[in-house]
XYZ file of C-alpha atoms in Angstrom:
692
model
C 163.071 -0.186 117.882
C 164.282 3.212 116.897
C 164.397 5.232 120.073
C 163.349 8.540 118.516
C 160.425 6.928 116.801
C 159.352 5.377 120.067
C 159.616 8.677 121.812
C 157.454 10.299 119.168
C 154.798 7.645 119.458
C 154.839 7.834 123.225
C 154.491 11.605 123.156
C 151.592 11.345 120.730
C 149.691 8.968 122.932
C 150.424 11.040 125.990
C 149.123 14.185 124.350
C 146.108 12.392 123.004
C 145.341 11.064 126.454
C 145.704 14.525 127.888
C 143.308 15.936 125.260
C 140.746 13.266 125.853
C 140.870 13.447 129.602
C 139.978 17.038 130.327
C 139.886 20.622 129.073
C 141.735 21.429 132.276
C 144.501 19.062 131.253
C 143.852 16.704 134.123
C 146.035 14.098 132.474
C 148.963 16.401 131.906
C 151.973 15.655 134.021
C 151.266 16.545 137.652
C 154.204 18.895 137.840
C 153.149 20.806 134.711
C 151.397 23.915 136.121
C 151.415 25.679 132.756
C 149.393 23.094 130.900
C 146.872 24.560 128.460
C 144.574 23.166 125.851
C 144.848 24.395 122.289
C 142.004 25.060 119.839
C 142.084 21.479 118.757
C 141.854 20.201 122.280
C 145.555 19.381 122.436
C 147.135 19.624 125.782
C 150.259 21.738 125.533
C 152.739 23.119 128.013
C 154.226 26.359 126.811
C 156.816 26.322 129.597
C 158.094 22.830 129.246
C 156.438 21.403 126.217
C 156.572 17.968 125.040
C 157.268 18.187 121.376
C 156.313 15.974 118.588
C 153.108 15.789 116.770
C 152.929 19.541 115.934
C 151.886 20.725 112.510
C 154.634 20.800 110.042
C 153.902 24.297 108.978
C 151.376 23.275 106.406
C 148.609 22.516 108.793
C 149.619 18.849 108.986
C 150.772 17.037 112.042
C 154.431 17.369 112.605
C 156.783 14.531 112.987
C 157.727 15.157 116.551
C 159.983 17.752 118.062
C 160.179 19.851 121.148
C 158.848 23.332 119.984
C 156.370 24.878 122.432
C 152.858 25.765 121.287
C 152.354 29.582 121.154
C 149.609 31.242 123.199
C 147.514 33.444 120.898
C 146.382 36.667 122.490
C 143.699 39.185 121.681
C 143.981 41.110 118.465
C 144.993 44.750 118.518
C 145.081 47.826 116.293
C 141.721 47.008 114.855
C 140.456 48.976 111.903
C 137.543 48.480 109.605
C 139.762 46.480 107.222
C 142.469 45.005 109.426
C 143.689 43.971 112.803
C 146.972 42.792 114.325
C 147.054 39.174 115.359
C 149.098 38.717 118.549
C 150.649 35.783 120.412
C 153.189 35.174 123.091
C 156.734 34.466 122.035
C 158.015 30.882 122.182
C 161.618 30.393 123.275
C 163.717 29.064 120.537
C 161.103 29.590 117.900
C 162.496 30.568 114.531
C 159.168 30.596 112.666
C 155.513 31.103 113.391
C 152.698 29.968 111.177
C 149.457 32.010 111.187
C 146.034 30.877 110.049
C 143.104 33.359 109.712
C 139.704 31.889 108.984
C 136.109 33.044 108.710
C 134.934 30.263 110.981
C 136.127 28.814 114.239
C 136.644 25.389 112.695
C 139.087 26.865 110.191
C 137.272 25.175 107.375
C 137.190 28.515 105.500
C 140.701 29.860 105.897
C 141.425 33.131 104.102
C 143.623 32.310 101.139
C 146.065 35.064 102.007
C 146.323 33.923 105.559
C 146.598 30.148 105.286
C 149.745 29.043 107.106
C 151.465 32.423 106.707
C 155.122 31.884 107.654
C 156.624 34.492 109.928
C 160.399 34.074 110.288
C 163.129 35.349 112.548
C 166.578 36.440 111.246
C 168.330 33.307 112.449
C 165.895 30.983 110.844
C 167.497 30.916 107.474
C 165.435 30.172 104.502
C 162.371 32.044 103.422
C 159.391 33.362 105.333
C 158.555 36.762 106.649
C 161.527 37.765 108.760
C 161.937 40.038 111.652
C 164.763 42.504 112.158
C 168.342 41.329 111.990
C 169.307 39.244 114.981
C 165.734 39.181 116.295
C 163.448 36.246 116.812
C 160.370 36.194 114.621
C 157.768 38.832 115.549
C 154.743 37.912 117.645
C 152.388 40.303 115.889
C 151.125 40.210 112.373
C 148.857 42.674 110.499
C 145.922 41.005 108.886
C 144.753 43.245 106.024
C 142.051 43.647 103.382
C 139.330 42.275 105.564
C 135.628 42.963 105.597
C 134.474 45.632 108.071
C 132.480 44.499 111.073
C 133.252 40.855 110.623
C 134.491 38.143 113.008
C 137.629 36.317 112.104
C 139.505 33.502 113.840
C 143.216 33.073 114.066
C 145.680 30.573 115.457
C 149.441 30.289 115.375
C 152.135 27.575 115.496
C 155.794 27.834 116.399
C 158.705 26.114 114.656
C 162.089 25.758 116.298
C 165.498 25.619 114.718
C 165.388 21.852 114.578
C 162.404 22.088 112.305
C 159.929 20.953 114.874
C 156.529 22.660 114.506
C 154.286 22.976 117.499
C 150.629 22.256 117.591
C 148.057 25.015 117.014
C 147.721 27.701 119.574
C 144.440 28.506 121.142
C 141.987 30.175 118.741
C 141.355 33.893 119.070
C 138.105 35.349 117.883
C 139.000 38.709 116.358
C 137.035 41.228 114.398
C 137.354 44.254 112.231
C 135.689 47.415 113.266
C 132.735 48.947 111.465
C 132.393 52.707 111.296
C 129.562 54.381 113.108
C 127.196 55.961 110.596
C 127.043 59.727 110.210
C 123.509 60.607 111.191
C 121.955 63.283 108.999
C 119.299 65.823 109.831
C 115.827 64.424 109.463
C 113.553 65.466 106.608
C 110.042 64.818 105.336
C 108.556 65.970 108.595
C 104.843 65.588 109.199
C 102.688 66.096 112.255
C 103.258 62.508 113.366
C 106.448 61.432 111.655
C 109.825 62.336 110.262
C 112.403 60.515 108.206
C 115.597 59.683 110.092
C 118.600 59.563 107.752
C 122.267 58.608 107.851
C 125.166 57.922 105.533
C 125.779 54.349 104.466
C 128.672 52.521 106.085
C 130.929 50.127 104.190
C 130.423 46.580 105.386
C 127.106 47.301 107.047
C 124.472 44.700 106.421
C 121.873 46.632 108.435
C 121.545 49.462 110.916
C 120.131 49.828 114.388
C 118.014 52.933 115.036
C 117.225 54.401 118.460
C 114.590 57.148 118.844
C 114.048 58.775 122.225
C 112.291 61.761 123.736
C 115.423 62.805 125.625
C 119.017 63.145 124.556
C 120.228 60.632 127.120
C 118.115 57.983 125.423
C 116.588 56.801 128.666
C 113.073 57.419 127.381
C 112.814 55.471 124.174
C 109.979 55.749 121.690
C 108.086 52.492 121.554
C 109.146 50.402 118.564
C 112.321 52.389 118.013
C 114.664 50.932 120.597
C 117.464 49.264 118.602
C 115.162 48.981 115.616
C 116.699 47.081 112.718
C 116.729 49.015 109.428
C 118.039 47.584 106.189
C 118.717 50.862 104.371
C 119.957 54.345 105.268
C 116.677 56.010 106.223
C 113.578 55.214 108.167
C 110.268 57.052 108.551
C 109.608 57.279 112.261
C 105.831 57.373 112.673
C 103.166 57.404 115.362
C 104.730 60.455 116.997
C 103.253 63.433 118.807
C 102.840 66.614 116.729
C 105.153 69.501 117.480
C 107.441 67.428 119.681
C 111.208 67.156 119.857
C 112.847 63.786 119.408
C 116.407 62.461 119.296
C 117.788 59.693 117.200
C 121.040 57.858 116.735
C 122.070 54.923 114.606
C 124.598 52.096 114.585
C 125.950 50.175 111.651
C 125.645 46.410 111.907
C 128.313 44.394 110.114
C 128.280 40.675 109.535
C 129.202 40.114 113.163
C 129.953 43.454 114.724
C 127.843 46.528 115.497
C 129.397 49.965 115.433
C 129.290 52.542 118.110
C 126.491 55.092 118.102
C 126.377 57.864 115.587
C 126.093 61.383 116.814
C 122.691 62.386 118.187
C 120.314 64.176 115.859
C 117.647 66.450 117.293
C 114.538 66.030 115.189
C 110.989 67.131 115.461
C 107.541 66.562 114.103
C 105.609 69.436 112.657
C 102.339 70.721 114.062
C 99.458 72.038 112.011
C 98.457 75.658 112.131
C 95.034 76.085 113.721
C 91.916 76.876 111.768
C 90.907 80.337 112.944
C 87.184 80.821 113.513
C 84.983 83.880 113.465
C 85.062 86.022 116.555
C 82.246 85.795 119.090
C 80.892 87.655 122.132
C 81.401 90.986 120.431
C 80.844 94.084 122.536
C 81.551 97.776 122.303
C 85.133 97.288 123.453
C 85.704 93.551 123.210
C 85.428 90.361 121.220
C 86.523 86.766 121.691
C 88.999 85.330 119.168
C 88.354 81.639 118.406
C 90.130 78.793 116.653
C 89.942 75.026 116.383
C 92.105 72.823 118.561
C 95.129 71.128 117.002
C 96.275 67.647 117.953
C 99.499 67.862 119.927
C 99.189 71.559 120.691
C 99.936 72.510 124.270
C 99.294 76.206 123.656
C 98.636 78.730 120.924
C 100.166 82.074 119.949
C 97.666 84.824 119.188
C 98.562 87.780 116.953
C 96.218 90.795 116.813
C 96.644 93.895 114.651
C 94.779 96.936 113.452
C 96.281 96.406 109.977
C 95.468 93.516 107.701
C 99.164 93.034 106.916
C 100.020 92.725 110.631
C 102.757 95.339 110.221
C 102.048 96.367 113.801
C 100.454 94.515 116.659
C 98.335 95.426 119.631
C 100.371 95.667 122.797
C 101.074 92.149 124.148
C 99.512 90.498 121.112
C 102.578 89.835 119.004
C 102.381 86.138 119.867
C 100.273 86.122 123.039
C 100.302 82.637 124.603
C 96.893 81.030 125.162
C 96.335 77.514 126.440
C 92.771 77.124 125.204
C 91.082 77.674 121.861
C 89.670 81.134 122.531
C 90.711 84.403 124.091
C 88.719 87.493 125.014
C 90.262 90.824 124.064
C 89.065 93.816 126.077
C 89.691 97.542 126.245
C 89.394 97.904 122.488
C 88.181 100.864 120.464
C 84.456 100.988 119.800
C 83.354 100.285 116.259
C 86.820 99.335 115.070
C 88.083 96.588 112.800
C 90.796 94.222 114.013
C 92.618 91.255 112.496
C 93.833 88.121 114.223
C 95.695 84.934 113.359
C 97.014 82.040 115.412
C 99.927 79.608 115.590
C 99.805 76.280 117.385
C 102.600 75.344 119.776
C 103.572 71.753 120.474
C 105.656 70.592 123.421
C 108.771 71.891 121.673
C 107.835 73.396 118.323
C 105.262 75.730 116.901
C 103.546 75.537 113.579
C 105.529 76.923 110.683
C 102.609 78.895 109.350
C 99.744 80.908 110.748
C 96.098 80.230 110.563
C 94.207 82.271 108.031
C 93.548 85.827 109.165
C 90.165 86.631 110.672
C 88.704 90.104 110.347
C 86.947 90.937 113.600
C 85.392 94.044 115.003
C 83.949 95.634 118.087
C 80.436 96.978 118.167
C 79.400 100.572 118.602
C 76.152 101.442 120.332
C 73.140 102.458 118.345
C 72.088 106.055 118.527
C 68.627 107.173 119.624
C 66.819 109.215 117.013
C 64.810 112.266 118.041
C 61.933 114.157 116.464
C 62.773 116.338 113.540
C 62.761 120.107 113.943
C 62.774 123.184 111.733
C 60.423 121.730 109.144
C 60.347 123.679 105.915
C 58.777 123.155 102.554
C 61.948 121.487 101.230
C 63.376 119.828 104.313
C 63.747 119.541 108.037
C 66.436 119.021 110.660
C 66.964 115.370 111.607
C 68.164 114.843 115.178
C 69.738 112.012 117.222
C 71.714 111.404 120.396
C 75.492 111.272 120.701
C 77.171 107.848 121.083
C 80.466 107.314 122.903
C 83.202 106.409 120.443
C 81.252 107.466 117.375
C 83.298 109.405 114.854
C 80.452 109.923 112.414
C 76.756 109.198 112.013
C 75.050 107.833 108.919
C 71.619 109.194 108.034
C 69.130 107.137 106.021
C 65.881 108.700 104.765
C 63.231 106.593 103.069
C 59.882 107.270 101.498
C 58.429 103.972 102.764
C 58.191 103.389 106.487
C 60.420 100.528 107.645
C 61.843 99.860 104.181
C 65.415 101.059 103.820
C 66.190 99.244 100.608
C 68.089 101.209 97.989
C 65.013 101.693 95.821
C 63.242 103.680 98.544
C 66.115 105.705 99.961
C 66.201 109.404 99.153
C 69.129 110.357 96.930
C 71.886 111.895 98.983
C 70.511 110.430 102.198
C 71.374 106.752 101.756
C 73.993 106.825 104.513
C 75.004 110.484 104.416
C 77.805 111.052 106.936
C 77.681 113.694 109.676
C 80.058 114.424 112.534
C 77.506 116.045 114.830
C 74.104 114.968 116.108
C 71.838 116.737 113.644
C 71.564 117.184 109.923
C 69.938 119.939 107.921
C 68.024 117.989 105.292
C 67.196 119.972 102.154
C 66.124 119.493 98.580
C 62.996 117.483 99.370
C 59.612 117.979 97.730
C 57.125 120.001 99.748
C 54.177 118.529 101.540
C 55.610 114.998 101.740
C 56.157 112.480 104.544
C 59.550 110.869 105.084
C 61.058 108.431 107.562
C 64.569 108.332 108.919
C 66.929 106.200 110.946
C 70.568 106.746 111.891
C 73.634 104.551 112.402
C 76.576 105.494 114.592
C 80.010 104.706 113.191
C 83.364 104.226 114.860
C 86.697 104.262 113.003
C 85.716 101.282 110.842
C 82.390 99.787 111.854
C 78.873 101.175 111.921
C 76.172 100.124 114.315
C 72.850 98.784 113.230
C 69.997 101.168 112.543
C 68.589 103.112 115.448
C 65.783 101.180 117.055
C 63.180 103.850 116.473
C 62.114 105.408 113.228
C 61.168 109.057 113.012
C 58.302 110.155 110.801
C 59.194 113.552 109.399
C 57.612 115.779 106.823
C 58.237 118.751 104.669
C 55.719 121.524 104.990
C 53.502 123.125 102.370
C 54.367 126.783 101.936
C 51.692 128.854 103.639
C 49.384 130.722 101.312
C 50.001 134.413 100.694
C 47.150 136.545 102.050
C 45.658 139.353 100.011
C 43.770 142.532 100.894
C 40.204 142.273 102.019
C 37.523 143.250 99.548
C 33.841 144.142 99.663
C 34.312 145.922 102.944
C 31.207 147.236 104.617
C 30.374 148.401 108.084
C 29.502 144.828 109.180
C 31.278 142.608 106.735
C 34.051 142.040 104.227
C 35.621 139.368 102.014
C 38.881 137.739 103.084
C 41.228 136.797 100.228
C 44.446 134.751 99.774
C 46.429 133.287 96.907
C 45.480 129.846 95.740
C 48.123 127.191 96.703
C 49.121 124.559 94.110
C 49.392 121.789 96.731
C 46.292 122.735 98.710
C 43.115 120.693 98.718
C 41.565 123.080 101.258
C 42.466 125.757 103.754
C 42.165 126.300 107.495
C 41.117 129.819 108.505
C 41.544 131.564 111.816
C 39.991 135.025 112.449
C 40.822 137.000 115.582
C 39.027 139.948 117.076
C 42.345 141.190 118.455
C 44.974 142.195 115.992
C 47.748 139.564 115.693
C 46.566 137.706 118.783
C 45.233 134.262 117.888
C 44.757 132.930 121.373
C 41.560 130.915 121.621
C 39.777 133.552 123.696
C 40.209 136.076 120.936
C 39.143 133.942 118.002
C 35.941 134.874 116.250
C 33.327 132.257 116.925
C 33.328 129.634 114.189
C 36.655 130.722 112.797
C 39.105 128.531 114.703
C 40.686 126.602 111.790
C 37.537 126.802 109.765
C 37.918 124.603 106.691
C 37.501 126.608 103.509
C 37.487 124.998 100.104
C 38.329 128.096 98.063
C 40.762 130.922 98.456
C 38.263 133.523 99.761
C 35.398 133.796 102.226
C 32.769 136.446 103.054
C 32.500 137.505 106.672
C 29.296 139.091 107.950
C 27.918 140.242 111.288
C 31.044 142.082 112.159
C 31.375 145.153 114.254
C 31.422 148.549 112.555
C 34.847 150.054 112.124
C 36.613 147.159 113.788
C 39.937 145.601 112.928
C 40.263 141.847 112.642
C 43.281 139.626 111.917
C 43.212 136.444 109.895
C 45.705 133.773 108.942
C 45.423 130.747 106.746
C 46.917 127.254 106.345
C 47.063 125.248 103.142
C 45.966 121.630 103.575
C 47.558 119.153 101.138
C 47.083 115.444 100.613
C 49.369 114.488 103.502
C 50.720 117.715 104.888
C 49.404 121.003 106.169
C 51.331 124.205 105.843
C 52.209 126.535 108.620
C 49.987 129.557 109.102
C 50.484 132.437 106.801
C 51.602 135.740 108.242
C 48.619 137.470 109.864
C 46.828 140.115 107.887
C 44.719 142.840 109.522
C 41.410 143.769 107.933
C 38.673 146.148 109.113
C 35.042 146.867 108.593
C 34.364 150.379 107.513
C 32.508 153.148 109.395
C 30.285 155.711 107.571
C 31.592 159.203 106.905
C 29.917 161.792 109.098
C 28.017 164.650 107.395
C 29.334 167.956 108.729
C 26.690 170.660 109.211
C 26.861 174.494 109.565
C 28.512 175.975 112.587
C 26.356 177.658 115.170
C 26.729 179.942 118.149
C 29.546 182.058 116.830
C 31.211 184.025 119.596
C 34.140 186.363 119.640
C 36.636 183.514 120.204
C 34.832 180.617 118.586
C 31.788 178.774 117.368
C 30.020 175.453 117.640
C 30.962 172.819 114.995
C 28.168 170.378 114.124
C 27.770 167.008 112.220
C 25.383 164.141 111.906
C 25.853 161.202 114.235
C 27.203 157.989 112.589
C 26.055 154.523 113.682
C 28.823 152.573 115.346
C 30.940 155.609 115.973
C 32.502 155.529 119.377
C 33.905 159.025 118.911
C 34.731 161.584 116.268
C 37.877 163.355 115.253
C 37.366 167.129 114.740
C 39.908 168.956 112.662
C 39.921 172.864 112.572
C 42.242 174.898 110.351
C 42.686 178.536 109.437
C 43.481 177.644 105.778
C 40.889 175.960 103.655
C 41.680 172.250 102.984
C 45.064 172.522 104.606
C 45.189 170.543 107.799
C 48.932 170.470 108.063
C 50.780 171.227 111.246
C 51.334 174.902 110.432
C 47.697 175.716 109.881
C 45.687 173.417 112.089
C 44.409 175.085 115.231
C 46.095 173.907 118.385
C 43.993 171.280 120.082
C 42.053 170.510 116.962
C 44.376 168.497 114.923
C 42.368 166.398 115.678
C 40.322 166.650 118.794
C 38.443 163.553 119.901
C 34.827 164.249 120.563
C 32.259 161.769 121.805
C 29.156 163.715 120.697
C 28.182 165.067 117.318
C 28.974 168.754 118.117
C 31.785 170.607 119.747
C 32.357 174.214 120.895
C 35.476 175.475 119.231
C 37.111 178.151 121.385
C 40.284 180.136 121.640
C 39.940 181.530 118.178
C 40.592 184.972 116.918
C 37.648 187.345 117.007
C 35.868 187.775 113.769
C 38.069 185.282 111.907
C 37.097 182.690 109.315
C 37.915 179.029 110.043
C 37.300 175.601 108.432
C 36.507 172.186 109.954
C 35.895 168.561 109.000
C 35.079 165.387 110.952
C 35.961 161.628 111.044
C 33.825 159.027 112.702
C 35.925 156.734 114.902
C 34.903 153.140 115.339
C 36.467 150.538 117.641
C 39.593 150.156 115.559
C 39.253 152.392 112.550
C 38.285 155.904 111.570
C 36.119 156.879 108.673
C 37.155 159.068 105.855
C 36.815 162.817 106.377
C 33.494 164.560 106.073
C 33.149 167.493 103.744
C 34.700 170.786 104.934
C 32.557 173.476 106.701
C 33.466 177.170 106.768
C 32.783 178.966 110.106
C 33.535 182.380 111.622
C 34.115 183.671 115.092
C 32.142 186.818 116.180
C 33.770 190.241 116.818
C 34.131 191.362 120.449
C 31.912 194.332 121.620
C 34.062 197.363 122.325
C 33.997 198.864 125.846
C 32.904 202.529 125.664
C 34.966 204.936 127.707
C 34.213 208.395 129.056
C 34.125 211.116 126.475
C 36.936 213.548 126.476
C 37.485 217.059 125.066
C 33.961 218.128 126.076
C 32.760 221.560 124.704
C 29.524 223.268 124.016
C 29.251 221.791 120.687
C 31.467 218.639 120.735
C 33.265 215.887 122.612
C 35.579 212.999 121.787
C 34.007 209.541 122.015
C 36.439 206.868 123.312
C 36.413 202.998 123.507
C 38.841 200.225 124.039
C 40.408 198.705 120.932
C 39.266 195.219 119.832
C 41.840 192.646 118.705
C 41.294 191.868 115.093
C 39.031 194.859 114.481
C 39.823 196.581 111.249
C 37.143 199.285 111.706
C 34.471 200.357 114.135
C 30.872 201.503 113.654
C 29.838 204.457 115.887
C 26.202 205.132 116.745
C 25.104 208.431 118.415
C 21.654 208.884 120.006
C 20.004 211.348 122.306
C 17.876 208.586 123.711
C 19.377 206.038 126.080
C 17.742 203.116 124.330
C 19.063 204.281 121.019
C 15.617 204.291 119.681
C 16.593 207.501 117.925
C 19.950 207.334 116.186
C 21.345 210.760 115.364
C 24.223 209.588 113.290
């Protein structure tokens, strides 16, 4: 037998027995501590191998030899398209043969990597050689692979004698696959967003993680390593207005990439629906809005301008946890505007609610009775209200009906800054009704609770002079009034005093249908006052100005003077009924009773009887007198004039002087006013005989 052939056969059976016995090489020689099992189950000893039976470089069993089997080691320098296959060097090896397959059974070996020959410089022949003088390299770059895929490689050594070892152990290698580039989410809704990323070459799917924290320890249910076949995924079932984090991995045929960068995403949250304010007061109101799912609070904005160009202090996004907020300390009767944002756990709504126009109230005023009624108006009055800037006056012709058809032109909300209004231009003798609103800067109150009934007056009638005057009666007269249906007459016995005690019986607002009335049974020569009201359909005028009228008293008839004396005479006249006295006038010039001619004390002199001694006159002088009868309040006209004379004074005779036998001088005292004297001479004491 050929010895070498025997040795080859023996080695084959020994190796086969070693392979069959145990993966731990239990049947290898006892002194072989380096025994290993190759990928085919062959028992090899890289330290002291037993050759023979190795592949011949073409994947076939070799024909014997002593080349050691290489030990394949883990790949290195992995990229998405390549890796370096590595193995331990085999002493004396001049070639290595590399197989790279897509399966561990090497039934699908890559065409470019099927028994690739890797040569050293001393090997001679072809193959891929190492540097000059070096053994063949123990690393080989496997290129143009698919990213993220598992590959399998094994290697064989060939020595200089041409012996090829068996296959090394099989190494499972892989290409890398790039982590995706996560993109910012889009298509946000209240409960979802779309996670996005760039596609990765070689990826057959992606794994998506969504968490509520950036350490990804609190994962969103259903999104922990969720498989996604494309490059986006709508993440749904989320909480509105909440922050989320997502990352993604590319999954190759066999390999999954590392995580992408973290993306901070969020759901949106709806703006609230603002509701009308409630609980309005003079300085407050409550802003209201509907709750929003996911909202943990709300931001309230309040302004005095509808464009929100300014905000109330503290209300440029005031945080409220509920769905209402009471604002206090506001201006009475003012308009405000509010809008709201909802705030989720991390985000607020992009937009605002619609704006609500709200307002505070202002208290109603209390109307008061009208004053200063005139024929074309009156003064309307009301109380002041705190915070009111103006007051609005409404006057209607129909009680309780303040519709436009019944409001008086010019008084359908006329504005006043004080608490009264001088109403003019109304028709006389009419009834009106008014209410008032108080108004703040923007808002008016409701109508005053009470309604005032007011009226314009009828102009009082104009009185006229009395007519048909007599000693006990007269006719009262006044102008007819166009609005009067009747008149109310008052007559007083005291001039201009219409207190009830002084009113003539029966004449306290006596209703008179016409514009005159005859009075009888009056006192002679007495003054009376009367005043009149016009009574219309609905209104009564004020009283007219009083007018004084009098009954007359008869003119006395003056009679001739009597009892003339040196310094006077007695003036006489007929008594007049009703006369309480008489006025006696005496003058020295006929029909001239002026101050220069009237006798002192007689211009006039009041006399209670119907005669009077006139004294203090000049002796023997002519005088004139006339008389008035004086009643209670009035004097009569003058009587006719009477001419009267005072008597001359009797001279006082003095002793004669210049007495002689045939003569003497007669003497007497002079008499004031005497223009001549008459001398009588008698020789008888009783002047029964007058000598001359």
